[in-house]
């Protein structure tokens, strides 16, 4: 058993971008949002991810712009630190060590050098009560400074950061619940008007109340506005205070005109429910973050101008984690009724595939169709999906759909819809592993499994080819062998082995006590083994050649995941409130690698992703990651993976190879001209000695400054273009010298040519001399001169 620190668990992207409200830069060019232990910077114009602010070691829980410098941003994290960044260049300026987990951060323009933080109360063991504290940032030249002197502002506040707001230099927050008779109006969010003595509060009953004269305890008044039919999730005033923005589960952005009663505007169908709303300091852009892990950029004219879509995070992933064989994208449940395709390499959402093809209604408790199963064939030409509605068997509705990949549109197109594939819920399905023939097997709770094949007609519609059962027991899982010559179907505690060619049941394998949960065949040299896990915490391995139990071990396996590109199998085991990972080969029960405490939650979804280039590592502990990379999903919807020291060193070395000249920044423009520059330097070295190397011209210095300067501080393109072109031009003195040299060279060439011509004719005296280039130019000028005025003089003579 090998355990080493060379392999560590890292976040691979796909983290939540909707955990905290996004912020917009003062010039409305950038959107910043938290994403795991990073702060990501996006462009509002292109929606592209520009760079990340990386330095925290745990979840980033809040970000806010520095009121003293609009190019800087503060971030706080559970790791107990506050970091100050230059978010344009991605530079960490300073780290303030607070010393306790931080859950939200606020700033006030009236309190310079002071941060307001949400921290957990020390007296609460469950970390459910919070307090608001103020921290004075010490002034120091060091990059890391301790700032542990905190002053309590208020205790027992709400854990929801939306229930704390700052306005007009007065701290206002609500940490209690106000309950009236016959009403459900607990506070859910709050916003302060930027100029008036007015507070807007959102409530669970969907109402918005505007409180005025709140400074006078006995004279306050309030008015009520109501449109939302459910709880108001977020409120935000525009910078001028002329409008109030609100959002909730309806996925509609509502803009209320301040001081005009119930006059409002709507922007509907934005996706998931709205969790946060932010506005830029100039009021030109709004940002809404949604429950489907999406940020929408909206212009002040209520027009959507950009969408930043992360890995869609739902309450649970009903399908397995899958890899599209064609695009190598991660495929799983997306927004309701869809499958999402997500690029792990670029950490970017690619597209959604609408499976249900029905309008989704965002209403709590409403029973709607959901995608519960999905599978690709080995070539990625076919996709099978199962959608169902109804938790009870009496109300159950489900459809089995087959999707064909269309080369013209580069997407999947619905080919066959089977409305009565089974009489009860489908619990497992898989495609055959053969590239010659494509077959789909489904197992359901109606005590049957069915094999589906393509028809012989031109449409290639799918139909049932075989129906199998075993003593009226409900099947629990099904799996094909690596060459598709065998099909294993588990029925409760018994495993049946079938031949897909003749549909003859070859043998049965009796399982020790416990219902089968997972089934998988070995690969490559271990293809003769069959692995299975049970509800009685047993992991068993059978030898299919002898039809006997090869070995078994007592371990609670929550997920069994084989690597399709090697003999390795990964088993996640949950025990003592944490998950362990074991990697082994079926041929021997001794694990190749084990990692204790991978995460503190159960792992039910995992997948091996093929690498573009093998690592070729010689270390025994990392060989199982040479061909594939293991990704897994936790119950908190965190997508994690394993990184090796070899892989990190290779990425570091490849990045160093790009830096050819330290004096010039590595930009796409520089890489484009790099090859030509190297060739030019080589020619100059061969033609000129080192001592006679010409000094740099002003033009080359200008080019270096152009390439080295960050793009955001350069002048406008119209100004820059003329400067750039002028740097290539030669001065007047140099131009005259070059013309003189050109004339001299031309005269030399003419003299040489005339000598050769004379030699060919045999005598120099017999040939009239030719004119030089300068004389020819003078002669042409004389020929073009207009002498018509002389004709008038001649005619006028007597």
JSON list of N, CA, C and O in Angstrom, two decimals, residues 80-132:
[
{"chain": "A", "resi": 80, "resn": "UNK", "atom": "N", "xyz": [-8.87, 32.80, 6.91]},
{"chain": "A", "resi": 80, "resn": "UNK", "atom": "CA", "xyz": [-8.57, 33.79, 7.93]},
{"chain": "A", "resi": 80, "resn": "UNK", "atom": "C", "xyz": [-7.74, 34.96, 7.48]},
{"chain": "A", "resi": 80, "resn": "UNK", "atom": "O", "xyz": [-7.14, 35.65, 8.30]},
{"chain": "A", "resi": 81, "resn": "UNK", "atom": "N", "xyz": [-7.68, 35.21, 6.18]},
{"chain": "A", "resi": 81, "resn": "UNK", "atom": "CA", "xyz": [-6.89, 36.32, 5.66]},
{"chain": "A", "resi": 81, "resn": "UNK", "atom": "C", "xyz": [-7.74, 37.22, 4.78]},
{"chain": "A", "resi": 81, "resn": "UNK", "atom": "O", "xyz": [-8.73, 36.79, 4.18]},
{"chain": "A", "resi": 82, "resn": "UNK", "atom": "N", "xyz": [-7.33, 38.48, 4.72]},
{"chain": "A", "resi": 82, "resn": "UNK", "atom": "CA", "xyz": [-7.87, 39.45, 3.78]},
{"chain": "A", "resi": 82, "resn": "UNK", "atom": "C", "xyz": [-6.73, 39.87, 2.87]},
{"chain": "A", "resi": 82, "resn": "UNK", "atom": "O", "xyz": [-5.65, 40.23, 3.35]},
{"chain": "A", "resi": 83, "resn": "UNK", "atom": "N", "xyz": [-6.96, 39.81, 1.57]},
{"chain": "A", "resi": 83, "resn": "UNK", "atom": "CA", "xyz": [-5.91, 40.14, 0.60]},
{"chain": "A", "resi": 83, "resn": "UNK", "atom": "C", "xyz": [-6.34, 41.33, -0.23]},
{"chain": "A", "resi": 83, "resn": "UNK", "atom": "O", "xyz": [-7.51, 41.45, -0.62]},
{"chain": "A", "resi": 84, "resn": "UNK", "atom": "N", "xyz": [-5.37, 42.19, -0.51]},
{"chain": "A", "resi": 84, "resn": "UNK", "atom": "CA", "xyz": [-5.57, 43.36, -1.36]},
{"chain": "A", "resi": 84, "resn": "UNK", "atom": "C", "xyz": [-4.88, 43.10, -2.69]},
{"chain": "A", "resi": 84, "resn": "UNK", "atom": "O", "xyz": [-3.69, 42.77, -2.73]},
{"chain": "A", "resi": 85, "resn": "UNK", "atom": "N", "xyz": [-5.64, 43.24, -3.79]},
{"chain": "A", "resi": 85, "resn": "UNK", "atom": "CA", "xyz": [-5.15, 42.89, -5.13]},
{"chain": "A", "resi": 85, "resn": "UNK", "atom": "C", "xyz": [-5.21, 44.10, -6.06]},
{"chain": "A", "resi": 85, "resn": "UNK", "atom": "O", "xyz": [-6.08, 44.96, -5.92]},
{"chain": "A", "resi": 86, "resn": "UNK", "atom": "N", "xyz": [-4.31, 44.10, -7.00]},
{"chain": "A", "resi": 86, "resn": "UNK", "atom": "CA", "xyz": [-4.45, 44.90, -8.22]},
{"chain": "A", "resi": 86, "resn": "UNK", "atom": "C", "xyz": [-5.09, 43.96, -9.24]},
{"chain": "A", "resi": 86, "resn": "UNK", "atom": "O", "xyz": [-4.41, 43.12, -9.85]},
{"chain": "A", "resi": 87, "resn": "UNK", "atom": "N", "xyz": [-6.41, 44.06, -9.41]},
{"chain": "A", "resi": 87, "resn": "UNK", "atom": "CA", "xyz": [-7.11, 43.05, -10.20]},
{"chain": "A", "resi": 87, "resn": "UNK", "atom": "C", "xyz": [-6.88, 43.22, -11.70]},
{"chain": "A", "resi": 87, "resn": "UNK", "atom": "O", "xyz": [-7.17, 42.30, -12.47]},
{"chain": "A", "resi": 88, "resn": "UNK", "atom": "N", "xyz": [-6.37, 44.35, -12.14]},
{"chain": "A", "resi": 88, "resn": "UNK", "atom": "CA", "xyz": [-6.10, 44.53, -13.57]},
{"chain": "A", "resi": 88, "resn": "UNK", "atom": "C", "xyz": [-4.91, 43.65, -13.99]},
{"chain": "A", "resi": 88, "resn": "UNK", "atom": "O", "xyz": [-4.98, 42.92, -14.98]},
{"chain": "A", "resi": 89, "resn": "UNK", "atom": "N", "xyz": [-3.83, 43.72, -13.23]},
{"chain": "A", "resi": 89, "resn": "UNK", "atom": "CA", "xyz": [-2.64, 42.94, -13.55]},
{"chain": "A", "resi": 89, "resn": "UNK", "atom": "C", "xyz": [-2.57, 41.63, -12.78]},
{"chain": "A", "resi": 89, "resn": "UNK", "atom": "O", "xyz": [-1.64, 40.84, -13.01]},
{"chain": "A", "resi": 90, "resn": "UNK", "atom": "N", "xyz": [-3.50, 41.39, -11.86]},
{"chain": "A", "resi": 90, "resn": "UNK", "atom": "CA", "xyz": [-3.49, 40.15, -11.09]},
{"chain": "A", "resi": 90, "resn": "UNK", "atom": "C", "xyz": [-2.36, 40.08, -10.08]},
{"chain": "A", "resi": 90, "resn": "UNK", "atom": "O", "xyz": [-1.80, 39.00, -9.85]},
{"chain": "A", "resi": 91, "resn": "UNK", "atom": "N", "xyz": [-2.01, 41.20, -9.47]},
{"chain": "A", "resi": 91, "resn": "UNK", "atom": "CA", "xyz": [-0.88, 41.26, -8.55]},
{"chain": "A", "resi": 91, "resn": "UNK", "atom": "C", "xyz": [-1.40, 41.34, -7.11]},
{"chain": "A", "resi": 91, "resn": "UNK", "atom": "O", "xyz": [-2.30, 42.14, -6.81]},
{"chain": "A", "resi": 92, "resn": "UNK", "atom": "N", "xyz": [-0.85, 40.50, -6.25]},
{"chain": "A", "resi": 92, "resn": "UNK", "atom": "CA", "xyz": [-1.18, 40.55, -4.83]},
{"chain": "A", "resi": 92, "resn": "UNK", "atom": "C", "xyz": [-0.36, 41.67, -4.18]},
{"chain": "A", "resi": 92, "resn": "UNK", "atom": "O", "xyz": [0.87, 41.65, -4.20]},
{"chain": "A", "resi": 93, "resn": "UNK", "atom": "N", "xyz": [-1.04, 42.64, -3.60]},
{"chain": "A", "resi": 93, "resn": "UNK", "atom": "CA", "xyz": [-0.37, 43.79, -3.00]},
{"chain": "A", "resi": 93, "resn": "UNK", "atom": "C", "xyz": [-0.04, 43.53, -1.54]},
{"chain": "A", "resi": 93, "resn": "UNK", "atom": "O", "xyz": [1.09, 43.73, -1.10]},
{"chain": "A", "resi": 94, "resn": "UNK", "atom": "N", "xyz": [-1.03, 43.06, -0.78]},
{"chain": "A", "resi": 94, "resn": "UNK", "atom": "CA", "xyz": [-0.79, 42.88, 0.66]},
{"chain": "A", "resi": 94, "resn": "UNK", "atom": "C", "xyz": [-1.76, 41.83, 1.19]},
{"chain": "A", "resi": 94, "resn": "UNK", "atom": "O", "xyz": [-2.87, 41.67, 0.68]},
{"chain": "A", "resi": 95, "resn": "UNK", "atom": "N", "xyz": [-1.32, 41.14, 2.24]},
{"chain": "A", "resi": 95, "resn": "UNK", "atom": "CA", "xyz": [-2.12, 40.14, 2.94]},
{"chain": "A", "resi": 95, "resn": "UNK", "atom": "C", "xyz": [-2.25, 40.55, 4.40]},
{"chain": "A", "resi": 95, "resn": "UNK", "atom": "O", "xyz": [-1.24, 40.80, 5.07]},
{"chain": "A", "resi": 96, "resn": "UNK", "atom": "N", "xyz": [-3.50, 40.61, 4.86]},
{"chain": "A", "resi": 96, "resn": "UNK", "atom": "CA", "xyz": [-3.78, 40.92, 6.26]},
{"chain": "A", "resi": 96, "resn": "UNK", "atom": "C", "xyz": [-4.25, 39.64, 6.95]},
{"chain": "A", "resi": 96, "resn": "UNK", "atom": "O", "xyz": [-5.27, 39.07, 6.55]},
{"chain": "A", "resi": 97, "resn": "UNK", "atom": "N", "xyz": [-3.51, 39.20, 7.93]},
{"chain": "A", "resi": 97, "resn": "UNK", "atom": "CA", "xyz": [-3.83, 37.96, 8.64]},
{"chain": "A", "resi": 97, "resn": "UNK", "atom": "C", "xyz": [-4.76, 38.32, 9.80]},
{"chain": "A", "resi": 97, "resn": "UNK", "atom": "O", "xyz": [-4.38, 39.00, 10.75]},
{"chain": "A", "resi": 98, "resn": "UNK", "atom": "N", "xyz": [-6.02, 37.84, 9.73]},
{"chain": "A", "resi": 98, "resn": "UNK", "atom": "CA", "xyz": [-7.00, 38.12, 10.77]},
{"chain": "A", "resi": 98, "resn": "UNK", "atom": "C", "xyz": [-6.95, 37.04, 11.85]},
{"chain": "A", "resi": 98, "resn": "UNK", "atom": "O", "xyz": [-7.06, 37.32, 13.03]},
{"chain": "A", "resi": 99, "resn": "UNK", "atom": "N", "xyz": [-6.79, 35.79, 11.44]},
{"chain": "A", "resi": 99, "resn": "UNK", "atom": "CA", "xyz": [-6.62, 34.72, 12.42]},
{"chain": "A", "resi": 99, "resn": "UNK", "atom": "C", "xyz": [-7.85, 33.91, 12.72]},
{"chain": "A", "resi": 99, "resn": "UNK", "atom": "O", "xyz": [-7.80, 33.01, 13.55]},
{"chain": "A", "resi": 100, "resn": "UNK", "atom": "N", "xyz": [-8.99, 34.18, 12.03]},
{"chain": "A", "resi": 100, "resn": "UNK", "atom": "CA", "xyz": [-10.21, 33.39, 12.23]},
{"chain": "A", "resi": 100, "resn": "UNK", "atom": "C", "xyz": [-10.96, 33.35, 10.90]},
{"chain": "A", "resi": 100, "resn": "UNK", "atom": "O", "xyz": [-10.79, 34.23, 10.05]},
{"chain": "A", "resi": 101, "resn": "UNK", "atom": "N", "xyz": [-11.81, 32.33, 10.68]},
{"chain": "A", "resi": 101, "resn": "UNK", "atom": "CA", "xyz": [-12.55, 32.25, 9.42]},
{"chain": "A", "resi": 101, "resn": "UNK", "atom": "C", "xyz": [-13.42, 33.48, 9.18]},
{"chain": "A", "resi": 101, "resn": "UNK", "atom": "O", "xyz": [-14.09, 33.97, 10.09]},
{"chain": "A", "resi": 102, "resn": "UNK", "atom": "N", "xyz": [-13.41, 33.95, 7.93]},
{"chain": "A", "resi": 102, "resn": "UNK", "atom": "CA", "xyz": [-14.17, 35.14, 7.53]},
{"chain": "A", "resi": 102, "resn": "UNK", "atom": "C", "xyz": [-15.24, 34.73, 6.53]},
{"chain": "A", "resi": 102, "resn": "UNK", "atom": "O", "xyz": [-14.98, 33.92, 5.63]},
{"chain": "A", "resi": 103, "resn": "UNK", "atom": "N", "xyz": [-16.44, 35.31, 6.68]},
{"chain": "A", "resi": 103, "resn": "UNK", "atom": "CA", "xyz": [-17.57, 34.87, 5.87]},
{"chain": "A", "resi": 103, "resn": "UNK", "atom": "C", "xyz": [-18.19, 35.98, 5.03]},
{"chain": "A", "resi": 103, "resn": "UNK", "atom": "O", "xyz": [-19.03, 35.70, 4.19]},
{"chain": "A", "resi": 104, "resn": "UNK", "atom": "N", "xyz": [-17.80, 37.22, 5.24]},
{"chain": "A", "resi": 104, "resn": "UNK", "atom": "CA", "xyz": [-18.28, 38.32, 4.40]},
{"chain": "A", "resi": 104, "resn": "UNK", "atom": "C", "xyz": [-17.42, 39.55, 4.70]},
{"chain": "A", "resi": 104, "resn": "UNK", "atom": "O", "xyz": [-16.80, 39.65, 5.78]},
{"chain": "A", "resi": 105, "resn": "UNK", "atom": "N", "xyz": [-17.37, 40.47, 3.75]},
{"chain": "A", "resi": 105, "resn": "UNK", "atom": "CA", "xyz": [-16.55, 41.68, 3.90]},
{"chain": "A", "resi": 105, "resn": "UNK", "atom": "C", "xyz": [-17.33, 42.87, 3.37]},
{"chain": "A", "resi": 105, "resn": "UNK", "atom": "O", "xyz": [-18.06, 42.76, 2.37]},
{"chain": "A", "resi": 106, "resn": "UNK", "atom": "N", "xyz": [-17.21, 44.00, 4.08]},
{"chain": "A", "resi": 106, "resn": "UNK", "atom": "CA", "xyz": [-17.86, 45.24, 3.70]},
{"chain": "A", "resi": 106, "resn": "UNK", "atom": "C", "xyz": [-16.88, 46.40, 3.88]},
{"chain": "A", "resi": 106, "resn": "UNK", "atom": "O", "xyz": [-15.97, 46.32, 4.71]},
{"chain": "A", "resi": 107, "resn": "UNK", "atom": "N", "xyz": [-17.06, 47.45, 3.10]},
{"chain": "A", "resi": 107, "resn": "UNK", "atom": "CA", "xyz": [-16.28, 48.68, 3.26]},
{"chain": "A", "resi": 107, "resn": "UNK", "atom": "C", "xyz": [-17.22, 49.86, 3.27]},
{"chain": "A", "resi": 107, "resn": "UNK", "atom": "O", "xyz": [-18.36, 49.78, 2.79]},
{"chain": "A", "resi": 108, "resn": "UNK", "atom": "N", "xyz": [-16.77, 50.96, 3.81]},
{"chain": "A", "resi": 108, "resn": "UNK", "atom": "CA", "xyz": [-17.54, 52.19, 3.84]},
{"chain": "A", "resi": 108, "resn": "UNK", "atom": "C", "xyz": [-16.62, 53.34, 3.45]},
{"chain": "A", "resi": 108, "resn": "UNK", "atom": "O", "xyz": [-15.48, 53.43, 3.92]},
{"chain": "A", "resi": 109, "resn": "UNK", "atom": "N", "xyz": [-17.11, 54.22, 2.57]},
{"chain": "A", "resi": 109, "resn": "UNK", "atom": "CA", "xyz": [-16.31, 55.36, 2.13]},
{"chain": "A", "resi": 109, "resn": "UNK", "atom": "C", "xyz": [-16.04, 56.32, 3.28]},
{"chain": "A", "resi": 109, "resn": "UNK", "atom": "O", "xyz": [-15.08, 57.09, 3.24]},
{"chain": "A", "resi": 110, "resn": "UNK", "atom": "N", "xyz": [-16.88, 56.29, 4.30]},
{"chain": "A", "resi": 110, "resn": "UNK", "atom": "CA", "xyz": [-16.70, 57.18, 5.44]},
{"chain": "A", "resi": 110, "resn": "UNK", "atom": "C", "xyz": [-15.67, 56.66, 6.43]},
{"chain": "A", "resi": 110, "resn": "UNK", "atom": "O", "xyz": [-15.26, 57.39, 7.34]},
{"chain": "A", "resi": 111, "resn": "UNK", "atom": "N", "xyz": [-15.28, 55.40, 6.29]},
{"chain": "A", "resi": 111, "resn": "UNK", "atom": "CA", "xyz": [-14.34, 54.79, 7.24]},
{"chain": "A", "resi": 111, "resn": "UNK", "atom": "C", "xyz": [-13.13, 54.29, 6.44]},
{"chain": "A", "resi": 111, "resn": "UNK", "atom": "O", "xyz": [-13.09, 53.14, 6.01]},
{"chain": "A", "resi": 112, "resn": "UNK", "atom": "N", "xyz": [-12.18, 55.18, 6.21]},
{"chain": "A", "resi": 112, "resn": "UNK", "atom": "CA", "xyz": [-10.99, 54.80, 5.46]},
{"chain": "A", "resi": 112, "resn": "UNK", "atom": "C", "xyz": [-10.06, 53.94, 6.33]},
{"chain": "A", "resi": 112, "resn": "UNK", "atom": "O", "xyz": [-9.89, 54.20, 7.52]},
{"chain": "A", "resi": 113, "resn": "UNK", "atom": "N", "xyz": [-9.50, 52.93, 5.73]},
{"chain": "A", "resi": 113, "resn": "UNK", "atom": "CA", "xyz": [-8.58, 52.05, 6.44]},
{"chain": "A", "resi": 113, "resn": "UNK", "atom": "C", "xyz": [-9.26, 51.10, 7.41]},
{"chain": "A", "resi": 113, "resn": "UNK", "atom": "O", "xyz": [-8.59, 50.52, 8.27]},
{"chain": "A", "resi": 114, "resn": "UNK", "atom": "N", "xyz": [-10.58, 50.93, 7.27]},
{"chain": "A", "resi": 114, "resn": "UNK", "atom": "CA", "xyz": [-11.32, 50.05, 8.17]},
{"chain": "A", "resi": 114, "resn": "UNK", "atom": "C", "xyz": [-12.12, 49.06, 7.32]},
{"chain": "A", "resi": 114, "resn": "UNK", "atom": "O", "xyz": [-12.75, 49.45, 6.32]},
{"chain": "A", "resi": 115, "resn": "UNK", "atom": "N", "xyz": [-12.09, 47.79, 7.70]},
{"chain": "A", "resi": 115, "resn": "UNK", "atom": "CA", "xyz": [-12.89, 46.75, 7.06]},
{"chain": "A", "resi": 115, "resn": "UNK", "atom": "C", "xyz": [-13.89, 46.22, 8.07]},
{"chain": "A", "resi": 115, "resn": "UNK", "atom": "O", "xyz": [-13.61, 46.12, 9.27]},
{"chain": "A", "resi": 116, "resn": "UNK", "atom": "N", "xyz": [-15.07, 45.85, 7.57]},
{"chain": "A", "resi": 116, "resn": "UNK", "atom": "CA", "xyz": [-16.10, 45.24, 8.39]},
{"chain": "A", "resi": 116, "resn": "UNK", "atom": "C", "xyz": [-16.26, 43.79, 7.93]},
{"chain": "A", "resi": 116, "resn": "UNK", "atom": "O", "xyz": [-16.47, 43.54, 6.73]},
{"chain": "A", "resi": 117, "resn": "UNK", "atom": "N", "xyz": [-16.18, 42.87, 8.86]},
{"chain": "A", "resi": 117, "resn": "UNK", "atom": "CA", "xyz": [-16.12, 41.45, 8.52]},
{"chain": "A", "resi": 117, "resn": "UNK", "atom": "C", "xyz": [-17.17, 40.67, 9.30]},
{"chain": "A", "resi": 117, "resn": "UNK", "atom": "O", "xyz": [-17.51, 41.02, 10.44]},
{"chain": "A", "resi": 118, "resn": "UNK", "atom": "N", "xyz": [-17.65, 39.60, 8.65]},
{"chain": "A", "resi": 118, "resn": "UNK", "atom": "CA", "xyz": [-18.51, 38.62, 9.32]},
{"chain": "A", "resi": 118, "resn": "UNK", "atom": "C", "xyz": [-17.61, 37.52, 9.88]},
{"chain": "A", "resi": 118, "resn": "UNK", "atom": "O", "xyz": [-16.89, 36.87, 9.12]},
{"chain": "A", "resi": 119, "resn": "UNK", "atom": "N", "xyz": [-17.68, 37.31, 11.19]},
{"chain": "A", "resi": 119, "resn": "UNK", "atom": "CA", "xyz": [-16.92, 36.23, 11.81]},
{"chain": "A", "resi": 119, "resn": "UNK", "atom": "C", "xyz": [-17.86, 35.42, 12.68]},
{"chain": "A", "resi": 119, "resn": "UNK", "atom": "O", "xyz": [-18.92, 35.89, 13.10]},
{"chain": "A", "resi": 120, "resn": "UNK", "atom": "N", "xyz": [-17.46, 34.20, 12.96]},
{"chain": "A", "resi": 120, "resn": "UNK", "atom": "CA", "xyz": [-18.26, 33.32, 13.81]},
{"chain": "A", "resi": 120, "resn": "UNK", "atom": "C", "xyz": [-18.03, 33.69, 15.27]},
{"chain": "A", "resi": 120, "resn": "UNK", "atom": "O", "xyz": [-16.93, 34.05, 15.68]},
{"chain": "A", "resi": 121, "resn": "UNK", "atom": "N", "xyz": [-19.10, 33.62, 16.05]},
{"chain": "A", "resi": 121, "resn": "UNK", "atom": "CA", "xyz": [-18.98, 33.92, 17.48]},
{"chain": "A", "resi": 121, "resn": "UNK", "atom": "C", "xyz": [-18.27, 32.78, 18.18]},
{"chain": "A", "resi": 121, "resn": "UNK", "atom": "O", "xyz": [-18.57, 31.61, 17.96]},
{"chain": "A", "resi": 122, "resn": "UNK", "atom": "N", "xyz": [-17.31, 33.10, 19.04]},
{"chain": "A", "resi": 122, "resn": "UNK", "atom": "CA", "xyz": [-16.51, 32.09, 19.70]},
{"chain": "A", "resi": 122, "resn": "UNK", "atom": "C", "xyz": [-17.31, 31.24, 20.65]},
{"chain": "A", "resi": 122, "resn": "UNK", "atom": "O", "xyz": [-16.99, 30.08, 20.92]},
{"chain": "A", "resi": 123, "resn": "UNK", "atom": "N", "xyz": [-18.42, 31.77, 21.18]},
{"chain": "A", "resi": 123, "resn": "UNK", "atom": "CA", "xyz": [-19.22, 31.02, 22.14]},
{"chain": "A", "resi": 123, "resn": "UNK", "atom": "C", "xyz": [-20.12, 29.99, 21.49]},
{"chain": "A", "resi": 123, "resn": "UNK", "atom": "O", "xyz": [-20.70, 29.16, 22.18]},
{"chain": "A", "resi": 124, "resn": "UNK", "atom": "N", "xyz": [-20.22, 30.05, 20.16]},
{"chain": "A", "resi": 124, "resn": "UNK", "atom": "CA", "xyz": [-21.11, 29.13, 19.47]},
{"chain": "A", "resi": 124, "resn": "UNK", "atom": "C", "xyz": [-20.30, 27.99, 18.89]},
{"chain": "A", "resi": 124, "resn": "UNK", "atom": "O", "xyz": [-19.46, 28.18, 18.01]},
{"chain": "A", "resi": 125, "resn": "UNK", "atom": "N", "xyz": [-20.55, 26.78, 19.36]},
{"chain": "A", "resi": 125, "resn": "UNK", "atom": "CA", "xyz": [-19.77, 25.63, 18.91]},
{"chain": "A", "resi": 125, "resn": "UNK", "atom": "C", "xyz": [-20.18, 25.17, 17.53]},
{"chain": "A", "resi": 125, "resn": "UNK", "atom": "O", "xyz": [-19.40, 24.55, 16.82]},
{"chain": "A", "resi": 126, "resn": "UNK", "atom": "N", "xyz": [-21.41, 25.45, 17.11]},
{"chain": "A", "resi": 126, "resn": "UNK", "atom": "CA", "xyz": [-21.90, 24.99, 15.81]},
{"chain": "A", "resi": 126, "resn": "UNK", "atom": "C", "xyz": [-21.65, 26.00, 14.70]},
{"chain": "A", "resi": 126, "resn": "UNK", "atom": "O", "xyz": [-22.01, 25.77, 13.55]},
{"chain": "A", "resi": 127, "resn": "UNK", "atom": "N", "xyz": [-21.06, 27.14, 15.04]},
{"chain": "A", "resi": 127, "resn": "UNK", "atom": "CA", "xyz": [-20.75, 28.19, 14.06]},
{"chain": "A", "resi": 127, "resn": "UNK", "atom": "C", "xyz": [-21.99, 28.66, 13.32]},
{"chain": "A", "resi": 127, "resn": "UNK", "atom": "O", "xyz": [-21.95, 28.92, 12.12]},
{"chain": "A", "resi": 128, "resn": "UNK", "atom": "N", "xyz": [-23.12, 28.74, 14.02]},
{"chain": "A", "resi": 128, "resn": "UNK", "atom": "CA", "xyz": [-24.35, 29.19, 13.39]},
{"chain": "A", "resi": 128, "resn": "UNK", "atom": "C", "xyz": [-24.67, 30.65, 13.71]},
{"chain": "A", "resi": 128, "resn": "UNK", "atom": "O", "xyz": [-25.52, 31.23, 13.09]},
{"chain": "A", "resi": 129, "resn": "UNK", "atom": "N", "xyz": [-24.03, 31.22, 14.73]},
{"chain": "A", "resi": 129, "resn": "UNK", "atom": "CA", "xyz": [-24.23, 32.62, 15.08]},
{"chain": "A", "resi": 129, "resn": "UNK", "atom": "C", "xyz": [-23.01, 33.43, 14.66]},
{"chain": "A", "resi": 129, "resn": "UNK", "atom": "O", "xyz": [-21.87, 32.97, 14.81]},
{"chain": "A", "resi": 130, "resn": "UNK", "atom": "N", "xyz": [-23.26, 34.62, 14.16]},
{"chain": "A", "resi": 130, "resn": "UNK", "atom": "CA", "xyz": [-22.18, 35.44, 13.63]},
{"chain": "A", "resi": 130, "resn": "UNK", "atom": "C", "xyz": [-22.24, 36.82, 14.25]},
{"chain": "A", "resi": 130, "resn": "UNK", "atom": "O", "xyz": [-23.26, 37.25, 14.79]},
{"chain": "A", "resi": 131, "resn": "UNK", "atom": "N", "xyz": [-21.12, 37.52, 14.14]},
{"chain": "A", "resi": 131, "resn": "UNK", "atom": "CA", "xyz": [-21.05, 38.90, 14.60]},
{"chain": "A", "resi": 131, "resn": "UNK", "atom": "C", "xyz": [-20.32, 39.74, 13.56]},
{"chain": "A", "resi": 131, "resn": "UNK", "atom": "O", "xyz": [-19.50, 39.23, 12.79]},
{"chain": "A", "resi": 132, "resn": "UNK", "atom": "N", "xyz": [-20.64, 41.02, 13.58]},
{"chain": "A", "resi": 132, "resn": "UNK", "atom": "CA", "xyz": [-20.00, 41.97, 12.67]},
{"chain": "A", "resi": 132, "resn": "UNK", "atom": "C", "xyz": [-18.91, 42.70, 13.45]},
{"chain": "A", "resi": 132, "resn": "UNK", "atom": "O", "xyz": [-19.18, 43.27, 14.51]}
]
